[in-house]
Structures are given as structure tokens and as C-alpha cells.
Amino acid sequence: MNIRKYINKGRVSFYITLFTLLFTLNGCSDMLSTDSDSRVSDPELNTKTDSVFLALGIAQAMQQVADQYFYVGEMRGELVTVDEAVTDKNLKELANYSVSATNAYDSSYVFYKVINNCNYYLAHRDSTLKTGSTNVVIDEYIAVAAWRAWAYLQLARTYCGNADGLTIPFYTEPLTSISQIEAKAVDANCQKNLSQIVDALAPELEQLLERYPNTQVPGFGSSNYNIGTTNWGANKSINMSRIFVPVQLVLGDMYLETAQYDKAAVKYADYLCKYGIVPDSYLSFRMRDYIVTPDDFSSDFNLLFDNYINIYSNNANPGDVVTYIPMAVSSQSGKTTTIPLSFGYDYYSINHSSDCPRVETIQIQPSEAFRELMDSADFYYYPTSYNGQTENKSYPTAVKKYKAGDGRASVTSEFRSIDEAMLYRNPADTTKVYVRKVRNANVYLYRASTIYLHLAEALNAMGYTDAAFAILKNGISTYLENLVMKPTLDSEGKIVQNEDGTPRIEAYKYMSQKSVDMLGTMLPFLNAQYRETFTADKVYGIHAHGSCTYNKKENELAQSAKGSRATALGSQMNTYYLPAPVIGEKMKEIAQKYDVSVGNTKADSIAAMQDILCDEYAKEFAFEGRRFYDLQRLARHYNESGTWGGDFGSKWFAKKLEGNRPQKDLRDPRNWYLPFK
């Protein structure tokens, strides 16, 4: 997509020519490659409008990153499988960890192209330009700094992490000549690992945020730019503000990657609170083998509407999406992608159909590991009594569970509308499953769910396991204040006791007062400023996206059926889905699967909750190109914590990937990453 032509069409554009730089030293080849070695005609970028075109040029460089970012993140995880007969060789190499020197998706060039252009912008842009007293460029300047940090973070996630002996070249000034490259190549400071990159970049971003606390990503004046129509007739629009990476989020991720959990939590919360982002009611439902009819399932239950698919809609502002890389609608209009085609959707087909045409050959499909994970999920529901003719309108006082599977893996055939499910199974050949998430040729970098689940990971590691679980069950809202584990009082204000003399605490309460206080102090969700944003009727638990249903009668025991109380999953009546039983089951699973001794310490609970979050990442973000990045981070943190041994993370990672038949020993963290080239 040629983004420039959609912005400021009436202005005389300032065109930045990119530089041709060839690396041939010590693994730095192909780091930078551009179109000309000529000088830029206006190196100061000191007008209000000219640098817009360089910023949008960086956005086009981000499009060149998209396929590699996606395929490395998805194929090197355990949620997809390849077809030996039809899958592209490059994708098979990624999946089995045998990447060769010629692999199309092992190129640092695409990231360094983004970085070098960001370096040029940041070195030459006059960031003090004002209209009156208003700085008119600082949002754009900070957005470019965030892009650079994101690109470096991705390089580190892909090529080195903190594994022994692995680093990548690191530059913060624009390189415009071969002599500069040669000098940097022999400079020991050129080489950094993940932690060193964060140490180098985070302070500058923090200073920018401190100086400009109200910064926000540029929008260029409109939230809806039409970028064309596919050959099969679908219009595509984008919101320009969503092509940028918010600086708070990249800082949060940098801190999360490097186990600076308190800093990560603060950055995520700052963004969520400042912009009033709440986890919405994107619910889905799965019927195992299309129809499940246990005796206590009502007709209402079976007719539940599925709206999770709306997150992946083809419009400028899809729900839940914060940042995406939108790809062009045709090769004539800009950079295209092979991602939809690899999953069976011919986005660039000339077939004039009403829906994105499907092809017979599917290179990437959901794996058996994905199916087993989703099939093992419990679905929580309110049963109603139904005698075949009449339905009891009153609801019981308890939630039930049934292994109907997680709704985020819902599958349809011709018996149900294709638009109501994430996966489509061809009735004529049930071995073929199409993944609808990728159909619109957008690569998602951040969703609201991403931020909340990363926040949960940070809170759990800080010891607030109950708050992390709350993000899954109820969401962070004022409702959590009702879930603090306090003794029950009778009508006279006296503590009600159990038969054994202990104070009675309702079974559904699981929050500590310490955690609730933290959510109103260190993190501001529940303080006076933001309480109205995070009220109980607005906020939903993320696990509810796939494992529960609304009470369709809009009535939950005479309480509002909205927000944190709206679903069976978030209900007071669901005593199945609570930290103690869920973490307990996970501990048993880990002890058996990895042959480790799991105790009942706080550290054990934190480590088990981390694995629960890993499962939730899989359910929520499968087929979005991020699985490997999550796995390598969680595995590193398992090794660093040492709860179940200093090499547990390595064994855990290798076990996760055993279904890929890896060609390298994944118990060695150095083998997790691609060879740098």
C-alpha cells in the first residue's frame, strides 16, 4: 500500500531517498539495504510537513517486516502444523528449527531498514517546531523513537535474547557510508544482547515520556483512510494512528522481556488508564463436533451469538486492535503479503466473489497441540430446565461446566454461517481447516488483550497472582473490591463462623486486600480518577472470550448482567474457575509432564500461574504471529527464577516444541534463535 498518496495529497512532498549500504563483515551482511547512496537534500527536516513523508516511509518499511515477523513468530511455536507435500520450504525450516542460509524469512535487513530510517529521522528532525505555544512534531518524533525500539526488540527476540554468546549489531546514528559501517563492525560496543539493548534505549524513551506525558500516536487528521479495493470486491480502510506503536507499550514489553516487572506493569497500566481501554465482551462459543446436547443445556445456550470474530473485521477500526501492519489490496497499490494464502485464503485473487476466495492447498493449519489445548477447556454456563416444550425462566444458583472446548477455536461447516467462527472446516474434506484471523491481510502487533495479558504476566511475577487471575476471570474493575476475602458478617455485624470455628468466607472470593489496594495506588485503575472508567458493568475477563456465555435473560440473581458479573465465568456462582483449583490442577499437570517436584509455596503458585497465562496466550493469540516470542520470554524467565531448577525453562521450551520435530536440541537456549544474517 502506497501510504503517502493518501496523506496531504495537495502538498508538494519532500521525498527522502534511501541509501544503499552493503554489509560484508562479521555477520553484518544485508543489515541495511536501500535504493541510492545519494545524499538527502534536506537533512535537517526542519519544516512542519516534510518529515511526515519520512515517517510514512518508515511505515512502508514496517510493511516489509510484516511477513518475517509473522512467520518467525507463528511457525516456531507449537500451534500450527505444516504439510510436507505442499508447505513452502522456508516455512518448514522455521517450524523444525533447521533454518538454512537461504531462508527467505531470516533477514535482519528488514528490521535494520526500519531502524536506519528511524535513526536518520531522530538525528535530523527538529523536534522543537511549534505553532504558537504548541509543539507540532513531538508526537511524531516519539512515535518514530518507539518504532526504532520495537524493531530492536524484535531483532533481539528473533536472534539472541540473552543466550550466552549471542548478540546483534546496535546503532543509534544513521549510517550513510561504507566507512561508517566498517568502523562500527570492529567496535565492540556495536554488539548487544536483549538486556543491553533495553538498557541503551529505555532511558531515552522514559525521558521523552516524562517531558511530554500527554504524547499520543499521530493520526494525521482522520481515523479512516480508504486504501483501495481487492480484486474480489472488498474495500479496505485503515486508521493511520493504528500503524504506530505506542511508546508506553514498547517500554512495557522491553521491561517485561528483561524481568523488570514492576516497571512493565506501570507502563501497561499508564496506557490502559490514560486511554480508558477496557477488555470488552468479545464472546465466542464452541460446540464439540458441531452439536452438544447434555440434558441441562437449554436452547438459549445452543443459539448463543458469537462476536469474537469481530476483532478481525475488515475495517479501519477493528475492535480490540491497538496497532496493526495493514498490507496492500494489490501489488499495484503497495506491499503485499503471502500470509493469507499460506492459510488457504487467496486475498489477491481475481475471482469476483463476495468473500475472500479459498484455495485447495493449505500450507499452514492448526496443530494437534492447539486442538488438544482448546478441546480440554471447560465451558461454564447457567443451566435452565427444559422439558422439551417449556423452559423454566428462573436460573439456578450455581454455574456448571462442560468440556465443550474453548470458543476461540470454534469450527463451522456448511451447517452454520461461516461468519460466526474463527475456523472453517471444508465439509467436502474435513482435513482442511481455514483460519479466518489472517483473511484480511493485517498483521496485529497489539490488541487490548495483549496489553492486559502482559500486565497479568508482570503482576503474577511480582507476587500478585490473584490480580493476574482476575484479569482472566473478571477483568480489573471496581467489582474486585467485592471479591476480597473478608469474613462474612451477620445482620448484627458479627463474624459468621464455620462449624470448625474459622471465619466463613464466601467460596467465590479470591482477592487479597493487598492486591486490591495495589490496583488503586501503584497502578491507578481503582483510584478516584479512573474508577468510572473501570466500573463493574464495563469490564470483562479475557478468559470469557472462549469459555463462557452470557446469561441471556439479562438477569443474574437480580444483579446487573453487564461487565464483570455478566458471564458465568465472572459470576459469583462459578466456584470451578478460581485461583486455588485452577492453579492446583496446573501444578499436578506440570509435576507429571516435566517430572519436577512442585510444592505449595508462593514461588510454585507464581510459576504455575505463568504456565496458565501461557495457555491463555495460545487461546487468545493463536495464528497472529506471536507464539514464539511469548514462548522464548517465558522460558527465559523460568530459567532465571529457578523455581523448579535453573534449566526448567529450557526443558519446558523443548517439550512445547517436540511436536515440530526440531532439528536442534532446544534444551540449549542458543538454539532457540535464528542464525543472524
Tab-separated table of C-alpha atoms in Angstrom, residues 262-636:
chain	number	residue	atom	x	y	z
A	262	ASP	CA	7.141	-3.504	38.301
A	263	LYS	CA	8.225	-1.093	35.575
A	264	ALA	CA	6.369	-3.118	32.952
A	265	ALA	CA	3.158	-3.105	34.991
A	266	VAL	CA	3.320	0.656	35.477
A	267	LYS	CA	3.744	1.283	31.741
A	268	TYR	CA	0.877	-1.007	30.725
A	269	ALA	CA	-1.410	0.479	33.370
A	270	ASP	CA	-0.457	4.025	32.375
A	271	TYR	CA	-1.545	3.366	28.808
A	272	LEU	CA	-4.728	1.478	29.697
A	273	CYS	CA	-5.873	4.088	32.196
A	274	LYS	CA	-4.918	7.155	30.195
A	275	TYR	CA	-6.840	5.965	27.144
A	276	GLY	CA	-9.649	4.222	29.015
A	277	ILE	CA	-9.082	0.835	27.392
A	278	VAL	CA	-11.233	-1.891	28.924
A	279	PRO	CA	-11.432	-5.561	27.911
A	280	ASP	CA	-14.714	-5.804	26.059
A	281	SER	CA	-17.298	-8.577	25.710
A	282	TYR	CA	-15.875	-10.459	22.734
A	283	LEU	CA	-17.502	-13.811	23.404
A	284	SER	CA	-17.393	-16.985	21.381
A	285	PHE	CA	-18.737	-20.465	21.716
A	286	ARG	CA	-17.742	-23.878	20.552
A	287	MET	CA	-19.909	-26.921	20.115
A	288	ARG	CA	-17.733	-30.035	20.030
A	289	ASP	CA	-18.399	-31.812	16.736
A	290	TYR	CA	-20.918	-29.051	15.970
A	291	ILE	CA	-23.643	-30.150	18.435
A	292	VAL	CA	-23.533	-30.909	22.146
A	293	THR	CA	-26.815	-31.561	23.915
A	294	PRO	CA	-26.412	-32.664	27.532
A	295	ASP	CA	-29.693	-32.778	29.404
A	296	ASP	CA	-29.297	-29.436	31.157
A	297	PHE	CA	-28.295	-27.380	28.109
A	298	SER	CA	-31.075	-25.042	27.044
A	299	SER	CA	-31.984	-23.944	23.562
A	300	ASP	CA	-30.778	-20.474	24.502
A	301	PHE	CA	-27.354	-21.888	25.199
A	302	ASN	CA	-27.163	-23.519	21.784
A	303	LEU	CA	-28.212	-20.333	19.991
A	304	LEU	CA	-25.532	-18.115	21.535
A	305	PHE	CA	-24.275	-15.405	19.199
A	306	ASP	CA	-20.534	-15.389	18.530
A	307	ASN	CA	-18.924	-11.935	18.250
A	308	TYR	CA	-15.240	-12.760	18.838
A	309	ILE	CA	-14.727	-12.759	15.065
A	310	ASN	CA	-15.470	-9.007	15.052
A	311	ILE	CA	-11.935	-8.367	16.317
A	312	TYR	CA	-10.660	-9.437	12.894
A	313	SER	CA	-13.144	-7.498	10.791
A	314	ASN	CA	-12.085	-5.757	7.615
A	315	ASN	CA	-12.436	-2.122	8.645
A	316	ALA	CA	-10.253	0.737	9.787
A	317	ASN	CA	-11.000	0.287	13.475
A	318	PRO	CA	-11.461	-3.395	14.334
A	319	GLY	CA	-12.461	-3.908	17.949
A	320	ASP	CA	-9.698	-4.624	20.470
A	321	VAL	CA	-6.908	-3.757	17.988
A	322	VAL	CA	-4.387	-1.104	19.055
A	323	THR	CA	-1.617	-1.492	16.462
A	324	TYR	CA	-1.526	-3.332	13.147
A	325	ILE	CA	0.504	-3.500	9.965
A	326	PRO	CA	-2.051	-3.261	7.150
A	327	MET	CA	-0.946	-4.752	3.845
A	328	ALA	CA	-1.949	-3.543	0.396
A	329	VAL	CA	-5.024	-4.741	-1.501
A	330	SER	CA	-2.968	-5.455	-4.636
A	331	SER	CA	0.624	-5.431	-5.854
A	332	GLN	CA	-0.156	-2.323	-7.889
A	333	SER	CA	-1.076	-0.375	-4.758
A	334	GLY	CA	1.807	-1.375	-2.489
A	335	LYS	CA	3.436	-4.101	-0.411
A	336	THR	CA	1.544	-7.388	-0.409
A	337	THR	CA	1.717	-10.407	1.891
A	338	THR	CA	1.681	-14.177	1.472
A	339	ILE	CA	0.181	-14.818	4.920
A	340	PRO	CA	-3.494	-15.262	3.906
A	341	LEU	CA	-2.539	-17.593	1.044
A	342	SER	CA	-0.445	-19.810	3.303
A	343	PHE	CA	-3.567	-20.358	5.427
A	344	GLY	CA	-5.745	-21.035	2.383
A	345	TYR	CA	-7.173	-17.594	1.561
A	346	ASP	CA	-6.324	-16.028	-1.804
A	347	TYR	CA	-6.515	-12.374	-0.773
A	348	TYR	CA	-5.112	-11.276	-4.150
A	349	SER	CA	-7.386	-13.455	-6.262
A	350	ILE	CA	-9.068	-12.019	-9.345
A	351	ASN	CA	-12.116	-14.172	-8.610
A	352	HIS	CA	-15.033	-11.770	-8.114
A	353	SER	CA	-16.723	-13.419	-5.157
A	354	SER	CA	-18.484	-11.887	-2.180
A	355	ASP	CA	-15.969	-13.379	0.250
A	356	CYS	CA	-12.204	-13.833	0.204
A	357	PRO	CA	-11.722	-16.853	-2.099
A	358	ARG	CA	-10.341	-20.040	-0.581
A	359	VAL	CA	-7.832	-22.325	-2.281
A	360	GLU	CA	-7.485	-26.096	-2.142
A	361	THR	CA	-3.873	-26.088	-0.989
A	362	ILE	CA	-3.388	-25.027	2.648
A	363	GLN	CA	0.224	-24.713	3.800
A	364	ILE	CA	-0.427	-23.928	7.486
A	365	GLN	CA	-3.174	-25.403	9.675
A	366	PRO	CA	-3.916	-25.671	13.406
A	367	SER	CA	-1.734	-28.292	15.086
A	368	GLU	CA	-2.732	-31.225	17.221
A	369	ALA	CA	-1.247	-29.402	20.228
A	370	PHE	CA	-3.607	-26.491	19.555
A	371	ARG	CA	-6.603	-28.807	19.205
A	372	GLU	CA	-5.787	-30.661	22.431
A	373	LEU	CA	-5.380	-27.422	24.368
A	374	MET	CA	-8.652	-25.985	23.128
A	375	ASP	CA	-10.603	-29.239	23.465
A	376	SER	CA	-9.504	-29.641	27.089
A	377	ALA	CA	-11.059	-26.306	28.088
A	378	ASP	CA	-14.100	-26.207	30.342
A	379	PHE	CA	-17.084	-24.172	29.247
A	380	TYR	CA	-19.050	-22.510	32.073
A	381	TYR	CA	-22.774	-21.955	31.783
A	382	TYR	CA	-26.034	-21.408	33.621
A	383	PRO	CA	-28.276	-24.403	33.016
A	384	THR	CA	-32.010	-23.954	32.638
A	385	SER	CA	-34.544	-26.712	32.966
A	386	TYR	CA	-36.270	-27.616	29.730
A	387	ASN	CA	-38.798	-30.425	29.321
A	388	GLY	CA	-38.906	-30.342	25.540
A	389	GLN	CA	-41.736	-27.829	25.368
A	390	THR	CA	-41.395	-25.172	28.041
A	391	GLU	CA	-38.418	-23.518	29.602
A	392	ASN	CA	-38.013	-22.599	33.247
A	393	LYS	CA	-37.340	-18.853	33.234
A	394	SER	CA	-35.658	-18.791	36.634
A	395	TYR	CA	-31.944	-19.514	36.838
A	396	PRO	CA	-30.271	-21.718	39.453
A	397	THR	CA	-27.738	-20.524	41.978
A	398	ALA	CA	-24.770	-22.471	40.606
A	399	VAL	CA	-22.746	-22.448	37.433
A	400	LYS	CA	-21.973	-25.754	35.742
A	401	LYS	CA	-19.090	-26.708	33.491
A	402	TYR	CA	-18.828	-28.921	30.440
A	403	LYS	CA	-15.867	-29.793	28.231
A	404	ALA	CA	-17.329	-28.185	25.132
A	405	GLY	CA	-13.939	-26.679	24.272
A	406	ASP	CA	-12.800	-23.097	24.063
A	407	GLY	CA	-14.931	-20.931	21.773
A	408	ARG	CA	-11.924	-19.204	20.252
A	409	ALA	CA	-11.353	-22.419	18.317
A	410	SER	CA	-14.935	-22.647	17.105
A	411	VAL	CA	-15.300	-24.512	13.829
A	412	THR	CA	-18.064	-24.286	11.261
A	413	SER	CA	-19.167	-26.298	8.269
A	414	GLU	CA	-21.901	-25.553	5.764
A	415	PHE	CA	-24.425	-26.112	8.584
A	416	ARG	CA	-23.595	-22.798	10.204
A	417	SER	CA	-22.754	-19.322	8.975
A	418	ILE	CA	-19.080	-19.005	8.070
A	419	ASP	CA	-19.052	-15.532	9.602
A	420	GLU	CA	-19.683	-16.934	13.080
A	421	ALA	CA	-16.444	-18.819	13.648
A	422	MET	CA	-12.668	-18.485	13.740
A	423	LEU	CA	-12.020	-21.699	11.827
A	424	TYR	CA	-13.763	-23.097	8.775
A	425	ARG	CA	-13.662	-26.838	8.053
A	426	ASN	CA	-14.347	-27.793	4.464
A	427	PRO	CA	-17.298	-30.241	4.596
A	428	ALA	CA	-16.001	-31.944	1.444
A	429	ASP	CA	-12.581	-32.536	3.005
A	430	THR	CA	-12.566	-32.285	6.795
A	431	THR	CA	-8.760	-32.464	6.876
A	432	LYS	CA	-8.717	-28.879	5.624
A	433	VAL	CA	-9.226	-26.131	8.185
A	434	TYR	CA	-9.044	-22.453	7.224
A	435	VAL	CA	-8.037	-19.825	9.819
A	436	ARG	CA	-10.111	-16.681	9.417
A	437	LYS	CA	-7.896	-14.441	11.577
A	438	VAL	CA	-5.488	-13.845	8.692
A	439	ARG	CA	-8.079	-13.332	5.972
A	440	ASN	CA	-7.935	-9.513	5.919
A	441	ALA	CA	-4.183	-9.164	5.327
A	442	ASN	CA	-3.499	-7.290	8.549
A	443	VAL	CA	-0.711	-8.244	10.955
A	444	TYR	CA	-1.689	-7.424	14.539
A	445	LEU	CA	1.046	-6.153	16.860
A	446	TYR	CA	-1.009	-5.066	19.883
A	447	ARG	CA	-4.562	-5.660	20.969
A	448	ALA	CA	-6.167	-4.591	24.230
A	449	SER	CA	-5.997	-8.275	25.184
A	450	THR	CA	-2.231	-8.250	24.537
A	451	ILE	CA	-1.728	-5.420	26.989
A	452	TYR	CA	-3.923	-6.941	29.689
A	453	LEU	CA	-2.343	-10.386	29.453
A	454	HIS	CA	1.158	-8.910	29.503
A	455	LEU	CA	0.073	-6.917	32.562
A	456	ALA	CA	-1.149	-10.171	34.119
A	457	GLU	CA	2.241	-11.762	33.459
A	458	ALA	CA	4.014	-8.873	35.150
A	459	LEU	CA	1.646	-8.813	38.152
A	460	ASN	CA	1.993	-12.546	38.645
A	461	ALA	CA	5.779	-12.356	38.633
A	462	MET	CA	5.544	-9.544	41.207
A	463	GLY	CA	3.602	-11.873	43.506
A	464	TYR	CA	0.085	-10.588	42.775
A	465	THR	CA	-1.123	-13.919	41.454
A	466	ASP	CA	-4.725	-13.166	42.406
A	467	ALA	CA	-4.675	-9.900	40.426
A	468	ALA	CA	-3.230	-11.741	37.427
A	469	PHE	CA	-6.012	-14.308	37.689
A	470	ALA	CA	-8.577	-11.519	37.975
A	471	ILE	CA	-7.606	-10.295	34.500
A	472	LEU	CA	-8.661	-13.706	33.193
A	473	LYS	CA	-11.788	-14.187	35.310
A	474	ASN	CA	-13.405	-10.806	35.975
A	475	GLY	CA	-11.161	-8.157	34.482
A	476	ILE	CA	-9.782	-5.276	36.529
A	477	SER	CA	-12.783	-3.329	37.747
A	478	THR	CA	-14.412	-1.987	40.886
A	479	TYR	CA	-16.109	-5.376	41.123
A	480	LEU	CA	-12.871	-6.805	42.524
A	481	GLU	CA	-13.478	-4.853	45.737
A	482	ASN	CA	-16.464	-7.160	46.330
A	483	LEU	CA	-14.263	-10.222	45.932
A	484	VAL	CA	-11.810	-9.509	48.762
A	485	MET	CA	-11.504	-12.470	51.112
A	486	LYS	CA	-13.166	-10.975	54.182
A	487	PRO	CA	-15.186	-12.791	56.858
A	488	THR	CA	-18.949	-12.860	56.380
A	489	LEU	CA	-20.886	-10.670	58.803
A	490	ASP	CA	-24.371	-11.349	60.088
A	491	SER	CA	-27.143	-8.773	60.436
A	492	GLU	CA	-25.636	-7.582	63.718
A	493	GLY	CA	-22.191	-7.131	62.236
A	494	LYS	CA	-20.714	-10.203	63.881
A	495	ILE	CA	-18.409	-12.628	62.073
A	496	VAL	CA	-20.156	-15.770	60.892
A	497	GLN	CA	-18.178	-18.878	61.744
A	498	ASN	CA	-17.881	-22.285	60.119
A	499	GLU	CA	-18.515	-25.433	62.135
A	500	ASP	CA	-14.801	-25.681	62.922
A	501	GLY	CA	-14.801	-22.163	64.375
A	502	THR	CA	-12.982	-20.486	61.483
A	503	PRO	CA	-14.417	-17.310	59.916
A	504	ARG	CA	-16.711	-18.007	56.969
A	505	ILE	CA	-15.536	-16.569	53.666
A	506	GLU	CA	-17.706	-16.984	50.606
A	507	ALA	CA	-16.269	-19.561	48.214
A	508	TYR	CA	-16.211	-17.197	45.257
A	509	LYS	CA	-13.998	-14.589	46.943
A	510	TYR	CA	-10.350	-14.825	45.951
A	511	MET	CA	-8.792	-11.340	46.033
A	512	SER	CA	-6.445	-10.153	48.780
A	513	GLN	CA	-6.852	-6.659	50.192
A	514	LYS	CA	-3.198	-6.052	49.349
A	515	SER	CA	-3.819	-6.665	45.658
A	516	VAL	CA	-6.935	-4.511	45.542
A	517	ASP	CA	-5.041	-1.706	47.284
A	518	MET	CA	-2.225	-2.057	44.744
A	519	LEU	CA	-4.746	-1.611	41.910
A	520	GLY	CA	-5.685	1.752	43.360
A	521	THR	CA	-2.217	3.024	44.291
A	522	MET	CA	0.828	1.703	42.437
A	523	LEU	CA	-1.479	1.074	39.481
A	524	PRO	CA	-4.290	3.627	39.212
A	525	PHE	CA	-7.191	1.520	37.892
A	526	LEU	CA	-9.317	1.844	41.032
A	527	ASN	CA	-8.291	5.278	42.253
A	528	ALA	CA	-10.660	8.233	42.202
A	529	GLN	CA	-9.520	9.421	38.772
A	530	TYR	CA	-10.272	6.209	36.888
A	531	ARG	CA	-12.983	4.427	38.905
A	532	GLU	CA	-15.703	5.497	36.489
A	533	THR	CA	-13.731	4.004	33.594
A	534	PHE	CA	-13.236	0.606	35.199
A	535	THR	CA	-16.686	0.010	36.652
A	536	ALA	CA	-18.102	-3.470	37.065
A	537	ASP	CA	-20.587	-3.122	34.212
A	538	LYS	CA	-17.949	-2.242	31.606
A	539	VAL	CA	-15.137	-4.737	32.177
A	540	TYR	CA	-14.928	-8.396	31.138
A	541	GLY	CA	-12.484	-11.188	31.905
A	542	ILE	CA	-10.388	-12.265	28.936
A	543	HIS	CA	-10.827	-15.998	29.536
A	544	ALA	CA	-14.529	-15.349	28.940
A	545	HIS	CA	-13.721	-14.812	25.261
A	546	GLY	CA	-13.774	-18.556	24.858
A	547	SER	CA	-15.127	-20.292	27.930
A	548	CYS	CA	-18.483	-18.878	28.973
A	549	THR	CA	-21.779	-17.442	27.870
A	550	TYR	CA	-23.949	-14.513	28.753
A	551	ASN	CA	-26.954	-15.120	30.885
A	552	LYS	CA	-29.285	-14.415	28.008
A	553	LYS	CA	-32.122	-13.252	30.256
A	554	GLU	CA	-30.089	-10.173	31.258
A	555	ASN	CA	-30.539	-11.218	34.860
A	556	GLU	CA	-28.070	-12.806	37.220
A	557	LEU	CA	-29.758	-13.379	40.538
A	558	ALA	CA	-31.301	-9.899	40.478
A	559	GLN	CA	-27.950	-8.279	39.682
A	560	SER	CA	-26.888	-6.464	36.546
A	561	ALA	CA	-25.788	-8.855	33.810
A	562	LYS	CA	-23.179	-6.500	32.437
A	563	GLY	CA	-19.418	-6.420	32.736
A	564	SER	CA	-17.626	-8.356	35.441
A	565	ARG	CA	-20.884	-10.018	36.515
A	566	ALA	CA	-22.219	-10.617	33.018
A	567	THR	CA	-20.866	-14.059	32.329
A	568	ALA	CA	-20.981	-17.342	34.116
A	569	LEU	CA	-17.210	-17.200	34.123
A	570	GLY	CA	-17.231	-13.911	36.029
A	571	SER	CA	-20.103	-14.906	38.265
A	572	GLN	CA	-20.001	-15.269	41.998
A	573	MET	CA	-21.580	-18.638	41.375
A	574	ASN	CA	-18.634	-20.113	39.471
A	575	THR	CA	-16.543	-21.868	42.085
A	576	TYR	CA	-14.754	-24.013	39.472
A	577	TYR	CA	-12.778	-21.218	37.881
A	578	LEU	CA	-10.871	-19.752	40.827
A	579	PRO	CA	-7.127	-19.461	41.546
A	580	ALA	CA	-6.872	-22.310	44.051
A	581	PRO	CA	-8.428	-25.121	41.969
A	582	VAL	CA	-7.055	-23.920	38.633
A	583	ILE	CA	-3.505	-23.391	39.889
A	584	GLY	CA	-3.705	-26.673	41.788
A	585	GLU	CA	-4.605	-28.561	38.616
A	586	LYS	CA	-1.794	-26.857	36.728
A	587	MET	CA	0.706	-27.859	39.431
A	588	LYS	CA	-0.322	-31.503	39.061
A	589	GLU	CA	-0.001	-31.281	35.284
A	590	ILE	CA	3.480	-29.731	35.462
A	591	ALA	CA	4.732	-32.236	38.031
A	592	GLN	CA	3.633	-35.132	35.835
A	593	LYS	CA	4.674	-33.725	32.469
A	594	TYR	CA	8.117	-32.421	33.470
A	595	ASP	CA	8.943	-34.775	36.364
A	596	VAL	CA	9.625	-31.968	38.839
A	597	SER	CA	8.757	-31.598	42.497
A	598	VAL	CA	6.034	-28.960	42.805
A	599	GLY	CA	5.242	-27.680	46.264
A	600	ASN	CA	2.713	-25.261	47.695
A	601	THR	CA	4.951	-22.233	48.085
A	602	LYS	CA	4.265	-18.789	46.707
A	603	ALA	CA	7.017	-19.351	44.139
A	604	ASP	CA	5.298	-22.554	42.983
A	605	SER	CA	1.998	-20.714	42.567
A	606	ILE	CA	3.674	-17.951	40.547
A	607	ALA	CA	5.414	-20.468	38.286
A	608	ALA	CA	2.191	-22.441	37.749
A	609	MET	CA	0.209	-19.274	37.033
A	610	GLN	CA	2.809	-18.346	34.421
A	611	ASP	CA	2.008	-21.592	32.597
A	612	ILE	CA	-1.717	-20.842	32.859
A	613	LEU	CA	-1.034	-17.471	31.224
A	614	CYS	CA	0.965	-19.251	28.523
A	615	ASP	CA	-2.128	-21.329	27.761
A	616	GLU	CA	-4.243	-18.174	27.621
A	617	TYR	CA	-1.759	-16.586	25.201
A	618	ALA	CA	-2.232	-19.619	22.962
A	619	LYS	CA	-6.024	-19.431	23.090
A	620	GLU	CA	-6.218	-15.685	22.549
A	621	PHE	CA	-3.378	-15.061	20.089
A	622	ALA	CA	-3.049	-18.266	18.065
A	623	PHE	CA	-2.383	-17.571	14.363
A	624	GLU	CA	-1.477	-13.910	14.992
A	625	GLY	CA	2.282	-14.411	14.575
A	626	ARG	CA	3.478	-14.063	18.152
A	627	ARG	CA	3.680	-17.516	19.759
A	628	PHE	CA	7.468	-17.981	19.579
A	629	TYR	CA	8.096	-14.545	21.073
A	630	ASP	CA	5.945	-15.424	24.083
A	631	LEU	CA	7.495	-18.876	24.498
A	632	GLN	CA	11.107	-17.683	24.425
A	633	ARG	CA	10.371	-14.982	27.008
A	634	LEU	CA	8.525	-17.293	29.382
A	635	ALA	CA	11.190	-19.981	29.037
A	636	ARG	CA	13.958	-17.491	29.846
